[in-house]
Amino acid sequence: MSPPADFTLWPIADAERYGFLPLHGGLSDAEVGTAVASIADRNAATPEGDVQPPTGAGSIGDFLHGLLTLDCVYVQGGLRITDTATGVTLLPGCCNGLEERGEWRYLLDGDGWASFGHDPSPLAERRGDIVRLTVDADMANSPVIELPVDELRRLLADAEQDLTDFLRLATTWATRHLSDRASEVTAALARGLLVDTGVVPLAPPVS
């Protein structure tokens, strides 16, 4: 996740060091700004809806137009899982979004299979009480992670809490930097992250 080049509409962090920006409630003000700018840029659209406006400059209203008006907000990324014993890490593939993370629940309580994008092509399979995570199903002898189903449920619950905490943090951020659009930005981020705004105090969430 990275904001557009030469972005100047609000303070952002140096995005060069991030492949994915983890979203949680402990981000700095500039990191939240980076997340919001990145999400807005991915959903950019003109009022006509057919051509992306210039990024990094121009008005905040133009830059936020797509984010605030699209029914389905795309948040590039997904869930990262690391085996702390081996260092093996499963990352979301290209074209995967956080709004698709319901596939993890379907893996556990549905048909026991889910994939999360491509290049790499991560694959998850439930085998009884164990979940087998393949880092890249298109690669021969791909590294794998195996963990108990109950442990994965706990990790998923922790991830949901991180997103809720991030949205709460972004609420404060938006009030400070986008005061006249704070509630709209909050609602748009909640749509993209599928976080229930009825649970998060509202006054607006990264890879």
Coordinates of C-alpha atoms in Angstrom, one line a residue, residues 104-179:
W104 CA -11.2 -17.2 5.7
R105 CA -14.4 -17.9 7.5
Y106 CA -15.7 -19.9 4.6
L107 CA -12.5 -21.9 4.7
L108 CA -13.2 -22.8 8.3
D109 CA -17.0 -23.3 8.2
G110 CA -17.7 -23.9 4.5
D111 CA -16.0 -26.2 1.9
G112 CA -12.6 -26.0 3.5
W113 CA -10.7 -24.3 0.7
A114 CA -9.8 -20.7 -0.2
S115 CA -7.3 -18.8 -2.3
F116 CA -6.2 -15.2 -2.0
G117 CA -5.1 -13.6 -5.3
H118 CA -2.1 -14.5 -7.5
D119 CA 1.6 -13.6 -8.0
P120 CA 2.0 -15.2 -5.4
S121 CA -1.0 -17.5 -5.3
P122 CA -1.7 -18.3 -1.6
L123 CA -3.9 -21.2 -0.8
A124 CA -5.6 -22.4 2.4
E125 CA -7.0 -25.9 3.0
R126 CA -8.7 -27.3 6.0
R127 CA -7.7 -30.9 6.8
G128 CA -9.7 -32.0 9.8
D129 CA -8.6 -29.9 12.8
I130 CA -5.6 -28.5 10.9
V131 CA -5.3 -25.7 8.3
R132 CA -2.6 -26.0 5.8
L133 CA -1.5 -22.7 4.2
T134 CA 0.6 -22.8 1.0
V135 CA 2.5 -19.6 0.4
D136 CA 2.4 -19.9 -3.4
A137 CA 0.4 -22.8 -5.0
D138 CA 2.0 -22.0 -8.4
M139 CA 5.5 -22.8 -7.1
A140 CA 6.9 -26.3 -6.8
N141 CA 7.8 -27.1 -3.2
S142 CA 6.2 -23.9 -1.9
P143 CA 6.8 -23.2 1.8
V144 CA 3.7 -24.1 4.0
I145 CA 2.3 -23.3 7.4
E146 CA 0.2 -25.7 9.4
L147 CA -1.8 -24.6 12.4
P148 CA -4.8 -25.8 14.4
V149 CA -8.2 -24.5 13.3
D150 CA -8.8 -23.0 16.8
E151 CA -5.6 -21.1 16.5
L152 CA -6.6 -19.7 13.1
R153 CA -10.0 -18.6 14.6
R154 CA -8.1 -16.7 17.3
L155 CA -5.8 -15.0 14.7
L156 CA -8.8 -14.0 12.6
A157 CA -10.5 -12.5 15.7
D158 CA -7.4 -10.6 16.5
A159 CA -7.3 -9.2 12.9
E160 CA -10.9 -8.0 13.2
Q161 CA -10.0 -6.2 16.4
D162 CA -7.0 -4.6 14.7
L163 CA -9.3 -3.3 11.9
T164 CA -11.8 -2.0 14.4
D165 CA -9.0 -0.2 16.3
F166 CA -7.7 1.2 13.1
L167 CA -11.1 2.6 12.1
R168 CA -11.4 4.2 15.6
L169 CA -7.9 5.8 15.1
A170 CA -8.8 7.0 11.6
T171 CA -11.9 8.6 13.1
T172 CA -9.7 10.9 15.1
W173 CA -7.3 11.4 12.2
A174 CA -10.2 12.5 9.9
T175 CA -11.6 14.9 12.4
R176 CA -8.2 16.5 12.6
H177 CA -7.3 16.6 8.9
L178 CA -10.6 16.4 7.0
S179 CA -13.0 18.0 9.5

